[in-house]
mmCIF file of C-alpha atoms in Angstrom:
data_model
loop_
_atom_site.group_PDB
_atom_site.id
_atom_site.type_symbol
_atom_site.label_atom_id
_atom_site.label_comp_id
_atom_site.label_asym_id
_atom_site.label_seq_id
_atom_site.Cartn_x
_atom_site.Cartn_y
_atom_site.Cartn_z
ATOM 1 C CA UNK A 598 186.812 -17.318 -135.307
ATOM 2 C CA UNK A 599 184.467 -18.176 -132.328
ATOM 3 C CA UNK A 600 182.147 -15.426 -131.214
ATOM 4 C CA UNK A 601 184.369 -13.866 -128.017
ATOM 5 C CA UNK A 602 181.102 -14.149 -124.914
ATOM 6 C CA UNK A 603 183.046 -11.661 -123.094
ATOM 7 C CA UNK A 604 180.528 -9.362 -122.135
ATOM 8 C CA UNK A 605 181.872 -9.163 -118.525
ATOM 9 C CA UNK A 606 183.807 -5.785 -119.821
ATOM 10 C CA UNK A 607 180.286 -3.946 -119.750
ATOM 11 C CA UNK A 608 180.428 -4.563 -116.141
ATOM 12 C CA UNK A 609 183.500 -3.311 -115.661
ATOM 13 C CA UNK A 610 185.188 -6.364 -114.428
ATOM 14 C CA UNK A 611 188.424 -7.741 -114.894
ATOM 15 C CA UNK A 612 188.170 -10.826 -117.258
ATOM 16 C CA UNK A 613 191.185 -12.564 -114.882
ATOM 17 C CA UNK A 614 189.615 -11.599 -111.804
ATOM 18 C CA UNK A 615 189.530 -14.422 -108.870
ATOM 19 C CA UNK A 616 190.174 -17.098 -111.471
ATOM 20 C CA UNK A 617 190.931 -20.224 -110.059
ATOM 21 C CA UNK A 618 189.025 -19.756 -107.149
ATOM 22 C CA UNK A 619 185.885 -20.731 -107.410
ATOM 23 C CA UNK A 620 184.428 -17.195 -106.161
ATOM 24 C CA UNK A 621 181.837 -15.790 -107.712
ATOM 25 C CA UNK A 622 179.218 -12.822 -106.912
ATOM 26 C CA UNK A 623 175.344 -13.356 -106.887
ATOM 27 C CA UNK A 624 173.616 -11.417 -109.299
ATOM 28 C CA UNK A 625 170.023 -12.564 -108.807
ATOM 29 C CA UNK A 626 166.916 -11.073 -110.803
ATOM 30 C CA UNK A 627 168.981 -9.067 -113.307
ATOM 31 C CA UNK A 628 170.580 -10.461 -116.750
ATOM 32 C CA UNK A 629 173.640 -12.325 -116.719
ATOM 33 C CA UNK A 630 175.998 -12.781 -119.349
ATOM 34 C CA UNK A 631 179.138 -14.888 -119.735
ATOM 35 C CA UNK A 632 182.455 -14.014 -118.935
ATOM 36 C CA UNK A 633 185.949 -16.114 -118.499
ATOM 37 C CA UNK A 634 185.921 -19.580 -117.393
ATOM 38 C CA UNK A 635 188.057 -20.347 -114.749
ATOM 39 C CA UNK A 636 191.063 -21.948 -115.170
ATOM 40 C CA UNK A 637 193.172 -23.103 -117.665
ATOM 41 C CA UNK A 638 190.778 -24.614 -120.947
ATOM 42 C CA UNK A 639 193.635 -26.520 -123.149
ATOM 43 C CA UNK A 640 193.075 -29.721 -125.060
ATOM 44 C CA UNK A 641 194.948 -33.059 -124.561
ATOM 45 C CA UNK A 642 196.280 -33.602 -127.395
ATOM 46 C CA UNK A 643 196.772 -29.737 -128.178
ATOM 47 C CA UNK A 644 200.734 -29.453 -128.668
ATOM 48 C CA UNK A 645 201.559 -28.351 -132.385
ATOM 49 C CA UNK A 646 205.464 -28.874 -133.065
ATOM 50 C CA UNK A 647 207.320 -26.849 -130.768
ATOM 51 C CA UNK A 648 205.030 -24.266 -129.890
ATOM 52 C CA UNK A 649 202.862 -23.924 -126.450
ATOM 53 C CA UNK A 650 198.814 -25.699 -126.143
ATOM 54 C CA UNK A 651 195.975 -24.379 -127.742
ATOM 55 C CA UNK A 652 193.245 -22.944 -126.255
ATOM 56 C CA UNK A 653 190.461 -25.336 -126.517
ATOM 57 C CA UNK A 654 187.773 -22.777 -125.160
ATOM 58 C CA UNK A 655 187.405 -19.297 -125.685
ATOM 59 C CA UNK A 656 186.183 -16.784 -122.915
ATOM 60 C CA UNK A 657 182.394 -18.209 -121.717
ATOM 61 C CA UNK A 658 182.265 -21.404 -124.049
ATOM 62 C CA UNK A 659 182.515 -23.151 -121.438
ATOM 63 C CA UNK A 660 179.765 -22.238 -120.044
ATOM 64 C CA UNK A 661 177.647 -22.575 -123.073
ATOM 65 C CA UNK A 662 178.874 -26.446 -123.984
ATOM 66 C CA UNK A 663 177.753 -27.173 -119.869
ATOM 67 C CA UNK A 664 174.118 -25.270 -120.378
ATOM 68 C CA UNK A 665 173.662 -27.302 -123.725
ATOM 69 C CA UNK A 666 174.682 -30.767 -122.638
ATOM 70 C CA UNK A 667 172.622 -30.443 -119.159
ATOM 71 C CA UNK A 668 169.900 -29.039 -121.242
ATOM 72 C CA UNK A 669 170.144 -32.473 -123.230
ATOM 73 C CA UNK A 670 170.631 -34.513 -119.994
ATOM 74 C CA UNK A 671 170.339 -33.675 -116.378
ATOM 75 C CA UNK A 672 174.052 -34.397 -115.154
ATOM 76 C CA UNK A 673 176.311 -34.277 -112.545
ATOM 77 C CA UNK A 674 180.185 -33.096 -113.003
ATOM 78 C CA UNK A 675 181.454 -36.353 -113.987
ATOM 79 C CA UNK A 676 179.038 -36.959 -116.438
ATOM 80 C CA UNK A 677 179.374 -33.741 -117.789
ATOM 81 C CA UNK A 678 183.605 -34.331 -117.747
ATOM 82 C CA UNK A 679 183.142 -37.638 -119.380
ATOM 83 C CA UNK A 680 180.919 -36.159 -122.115
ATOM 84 C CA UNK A 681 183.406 -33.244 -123.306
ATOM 85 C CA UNK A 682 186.029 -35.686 -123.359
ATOM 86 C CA UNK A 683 184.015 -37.819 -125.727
ATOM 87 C CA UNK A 684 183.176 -35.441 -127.905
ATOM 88 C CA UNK A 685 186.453 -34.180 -127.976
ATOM 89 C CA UNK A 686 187.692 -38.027 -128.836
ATOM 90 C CA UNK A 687 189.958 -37.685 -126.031
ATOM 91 C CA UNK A 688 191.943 -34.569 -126.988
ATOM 92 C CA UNK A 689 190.415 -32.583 -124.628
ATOM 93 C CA UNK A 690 189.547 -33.479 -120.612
ATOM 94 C CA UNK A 691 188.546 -30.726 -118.243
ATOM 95 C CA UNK A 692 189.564 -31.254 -115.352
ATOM 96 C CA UNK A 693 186.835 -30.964 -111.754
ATOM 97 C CA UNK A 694 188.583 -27.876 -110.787
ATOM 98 C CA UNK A 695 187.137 -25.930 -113.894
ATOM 99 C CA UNK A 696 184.159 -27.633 -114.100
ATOM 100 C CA UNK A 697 182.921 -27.388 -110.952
ATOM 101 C CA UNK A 698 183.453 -23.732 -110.054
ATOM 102 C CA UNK A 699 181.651 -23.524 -113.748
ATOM 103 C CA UNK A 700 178.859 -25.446 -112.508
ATOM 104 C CA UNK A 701 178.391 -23.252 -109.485
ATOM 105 C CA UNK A 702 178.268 -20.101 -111.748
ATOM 106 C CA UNK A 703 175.885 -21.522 -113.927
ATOM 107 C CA UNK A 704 173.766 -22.175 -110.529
ATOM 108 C CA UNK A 705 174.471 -18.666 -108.925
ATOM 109 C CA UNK A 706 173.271 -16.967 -112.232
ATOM 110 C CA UNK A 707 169.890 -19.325 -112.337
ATOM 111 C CA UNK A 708 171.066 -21.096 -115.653
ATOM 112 C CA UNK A 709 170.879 -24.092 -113.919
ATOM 113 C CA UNK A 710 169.695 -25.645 -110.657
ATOM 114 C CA UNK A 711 170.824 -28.856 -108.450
ATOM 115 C CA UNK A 712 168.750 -32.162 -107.933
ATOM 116 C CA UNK A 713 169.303 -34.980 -106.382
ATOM 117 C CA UNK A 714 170.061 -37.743 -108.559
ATOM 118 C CA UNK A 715 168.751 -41.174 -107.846
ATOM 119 C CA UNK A 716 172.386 -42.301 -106.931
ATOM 120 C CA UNK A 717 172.808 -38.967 -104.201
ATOM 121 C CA UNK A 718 174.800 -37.252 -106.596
ATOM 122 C CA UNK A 719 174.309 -33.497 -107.038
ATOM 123 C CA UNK A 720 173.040 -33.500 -110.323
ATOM 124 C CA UNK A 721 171.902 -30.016 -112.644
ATOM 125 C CA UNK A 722 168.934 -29.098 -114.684
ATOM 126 C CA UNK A 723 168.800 -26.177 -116.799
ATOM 127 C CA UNK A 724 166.214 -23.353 -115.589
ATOM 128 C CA UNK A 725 163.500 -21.408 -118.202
ATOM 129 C CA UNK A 726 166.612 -18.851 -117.663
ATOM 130 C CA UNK A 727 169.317 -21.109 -118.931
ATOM 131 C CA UNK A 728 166.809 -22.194 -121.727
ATOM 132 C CA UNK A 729 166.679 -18.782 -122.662
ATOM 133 C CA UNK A 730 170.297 -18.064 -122.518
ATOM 134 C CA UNK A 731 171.406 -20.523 -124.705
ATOM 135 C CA UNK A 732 168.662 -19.877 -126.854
ATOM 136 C CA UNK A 733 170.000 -16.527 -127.115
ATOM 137 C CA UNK A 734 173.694 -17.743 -128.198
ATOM 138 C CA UNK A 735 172.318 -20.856 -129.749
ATOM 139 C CA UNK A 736 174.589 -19.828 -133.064
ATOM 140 C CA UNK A 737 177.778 -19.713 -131.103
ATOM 141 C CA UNK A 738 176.491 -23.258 -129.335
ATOM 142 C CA UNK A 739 176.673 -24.645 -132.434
ATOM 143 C CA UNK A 740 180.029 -23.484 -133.750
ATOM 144 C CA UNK A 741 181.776 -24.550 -130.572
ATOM 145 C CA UNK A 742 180.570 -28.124 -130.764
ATOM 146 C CA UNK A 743 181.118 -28.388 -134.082
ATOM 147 C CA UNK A 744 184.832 -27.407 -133.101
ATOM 148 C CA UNK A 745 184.947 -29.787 -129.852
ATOM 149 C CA UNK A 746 183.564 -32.750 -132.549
ATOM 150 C CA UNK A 747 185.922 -31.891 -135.383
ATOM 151 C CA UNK A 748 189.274 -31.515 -133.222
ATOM 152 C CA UNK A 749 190.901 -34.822 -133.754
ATOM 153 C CA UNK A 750 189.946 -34.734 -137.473
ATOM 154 C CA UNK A 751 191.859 -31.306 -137.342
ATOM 155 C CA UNK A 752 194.735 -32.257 -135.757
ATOM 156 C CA UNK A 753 194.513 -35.591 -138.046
ATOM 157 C CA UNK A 754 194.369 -33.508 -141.137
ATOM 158 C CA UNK A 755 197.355 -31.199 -140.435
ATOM 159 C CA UNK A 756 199.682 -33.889 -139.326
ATOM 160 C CA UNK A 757 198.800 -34.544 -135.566
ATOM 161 C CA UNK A 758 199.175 -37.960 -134.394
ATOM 162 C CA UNK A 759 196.314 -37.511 -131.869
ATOM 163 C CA UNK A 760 193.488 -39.427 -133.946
ATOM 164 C CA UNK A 761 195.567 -42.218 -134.656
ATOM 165 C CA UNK A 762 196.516 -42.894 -130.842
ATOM 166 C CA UNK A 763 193.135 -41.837 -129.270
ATOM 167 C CA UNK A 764 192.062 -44.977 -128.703
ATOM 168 C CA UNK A 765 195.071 -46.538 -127.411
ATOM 169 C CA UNK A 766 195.505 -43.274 -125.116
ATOM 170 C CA UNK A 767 191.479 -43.973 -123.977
ATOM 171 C CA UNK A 768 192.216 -47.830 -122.972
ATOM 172 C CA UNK A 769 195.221 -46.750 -120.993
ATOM 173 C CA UNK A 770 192.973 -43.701 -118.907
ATOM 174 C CA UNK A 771 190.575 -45.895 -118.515
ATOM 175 C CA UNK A 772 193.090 -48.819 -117.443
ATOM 176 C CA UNK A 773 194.685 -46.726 -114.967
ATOM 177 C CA UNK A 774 191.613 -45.029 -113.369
ATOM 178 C CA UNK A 775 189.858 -47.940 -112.634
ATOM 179 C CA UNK A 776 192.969 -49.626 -111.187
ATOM 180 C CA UNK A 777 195.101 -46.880 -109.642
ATOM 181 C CA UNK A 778 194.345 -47.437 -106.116
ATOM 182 C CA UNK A 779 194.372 -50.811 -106.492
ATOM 183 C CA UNK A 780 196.314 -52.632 -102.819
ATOM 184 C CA UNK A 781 196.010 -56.565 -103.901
ATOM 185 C CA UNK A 782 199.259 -56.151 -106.289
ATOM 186 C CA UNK A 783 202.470 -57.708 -105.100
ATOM 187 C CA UNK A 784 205.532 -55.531 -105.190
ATOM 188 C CA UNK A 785 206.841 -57.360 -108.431
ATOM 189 C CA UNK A 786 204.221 -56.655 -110.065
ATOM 190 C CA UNK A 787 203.887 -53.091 -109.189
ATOM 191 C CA UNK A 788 207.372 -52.891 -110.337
ATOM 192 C CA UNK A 789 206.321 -54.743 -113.736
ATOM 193 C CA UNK A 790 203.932 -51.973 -114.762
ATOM 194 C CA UNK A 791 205.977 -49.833 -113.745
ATOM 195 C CA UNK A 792 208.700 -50.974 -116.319
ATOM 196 C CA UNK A 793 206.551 -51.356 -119.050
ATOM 197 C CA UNK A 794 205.185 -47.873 -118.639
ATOM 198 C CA UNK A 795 208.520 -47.008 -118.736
ATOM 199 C CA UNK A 796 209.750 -49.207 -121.644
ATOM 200 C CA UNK A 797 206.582 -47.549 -123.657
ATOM 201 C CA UNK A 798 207.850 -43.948 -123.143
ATOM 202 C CA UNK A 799 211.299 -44.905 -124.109
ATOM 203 C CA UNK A 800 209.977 -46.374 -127.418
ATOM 204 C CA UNK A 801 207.545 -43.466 -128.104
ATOM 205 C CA UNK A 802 210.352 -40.723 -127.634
ATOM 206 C CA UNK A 803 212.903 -43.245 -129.470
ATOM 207 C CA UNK A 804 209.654 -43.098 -132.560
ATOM 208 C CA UNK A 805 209.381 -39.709 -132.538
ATOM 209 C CA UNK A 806 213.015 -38.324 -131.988
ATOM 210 C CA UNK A 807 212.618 -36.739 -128.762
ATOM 211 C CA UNK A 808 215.182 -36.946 -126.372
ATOM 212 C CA UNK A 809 214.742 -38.399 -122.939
ATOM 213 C CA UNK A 810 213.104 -36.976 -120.117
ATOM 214 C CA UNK A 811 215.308 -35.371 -117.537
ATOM 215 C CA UNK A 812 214.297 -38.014 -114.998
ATOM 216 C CA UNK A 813 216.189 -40.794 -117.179
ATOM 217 C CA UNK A 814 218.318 -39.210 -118.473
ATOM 218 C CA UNK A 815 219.641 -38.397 -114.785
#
């Protein structure tokens, strides 16, 4: 089991408290320690049989996987999304509403501060502070990447089919990011993808024995 970074209890705050919001209280010159992430921390590809997703971070990992890959790398919040979900092979994409408000924590407490990237982007450096900090949990650094790494062989290894699509699932994120908002396609062609999207799904569920959504089977 992962070392619980919950250490928000000796403060006598409510783990759940404003989560989701993106609030968060100064606490300059003092010691800060990590307590929930905000918002919901499942992976991808984190469904086993009928029962509900997996937790993919515990309370504060978070936290530490952002102050060790910025301590690697100055980054900005894309980079920093992009990186967990290659290390995760996929399985596991946070999403810029849990990032972020993480990032601004991190910022608040003096783990990290903001540059300005050659691009304009609001990019983050770890401080002496944050070097100290994860220094300090540098054990339980090391046991959550090691988890984040080994998830797909994981999942592989007890039966999960999320290895052996992960690339396929990568082309088609990548496919439909970069073309999503695309305006030069004709209306039969929209209507193409569309269909073959479609016909995919229907094969998939047909593969695996699941019945159709409710939207077809309307």
């Amino acid at each position: 089991m992962f070392h619980r970074l919950d250490l928000h209890r000796r403060h006598g705050c409510h783990p759940d408290s404003e989560e989701g919001h993106g609030h968060h209280h100064r606490r300059r010159g003092g010691r800060h320690h990590f307590g929930g992430d905000h918002g919901e921390e499942h992976g991808r590809g984190g469904r086993g049989g009928r029962g509900g997703r997996h937790r993919m971070f515990e309370h504060g990992d978070l936290r530490l996987v952002l102050l060790a890959l910025v301590a690697r790398k100055p980054s900005h919040g894309y980079e920093l999304i992009k990186a967990i979900d290659e290390a995760s092979s996929g399985l596991y994409v946070p999403s810029p509403g849990v990032i972020y408000p993480t990032l601004t924590l991190l910022e608040e407490q003096d783990f990290l501060e903001p540059i300005t990237s050659s691009n304009g982007r609001k990019s983050y450096q770890i401080t002496e502070l944050g070097q100290s900090e994860l220094q300090n949990h540098q054990a339980a650094v090391d046991v959550i990447l090691a988890r984040l790494a080994g998830v797909g062989r994981g999942h592989h290894h007890h039966g999960n089919l999320a290895e052996g699509i992960s690339e396929a699932m990568n082309r088609l994120r990548s496919l439909l990011r970069g073309n999503v908002m695309r305006a030069d396609l004709s209306p039969q062609q929209v209507e193409n993808i569309n269909a073959a999207l479609l016909t995919a799904v229907a094969a998939i569920e047909s593969e695996m024995n699941i019945a159709p959504t409710a939207q077809e089977s309307e």
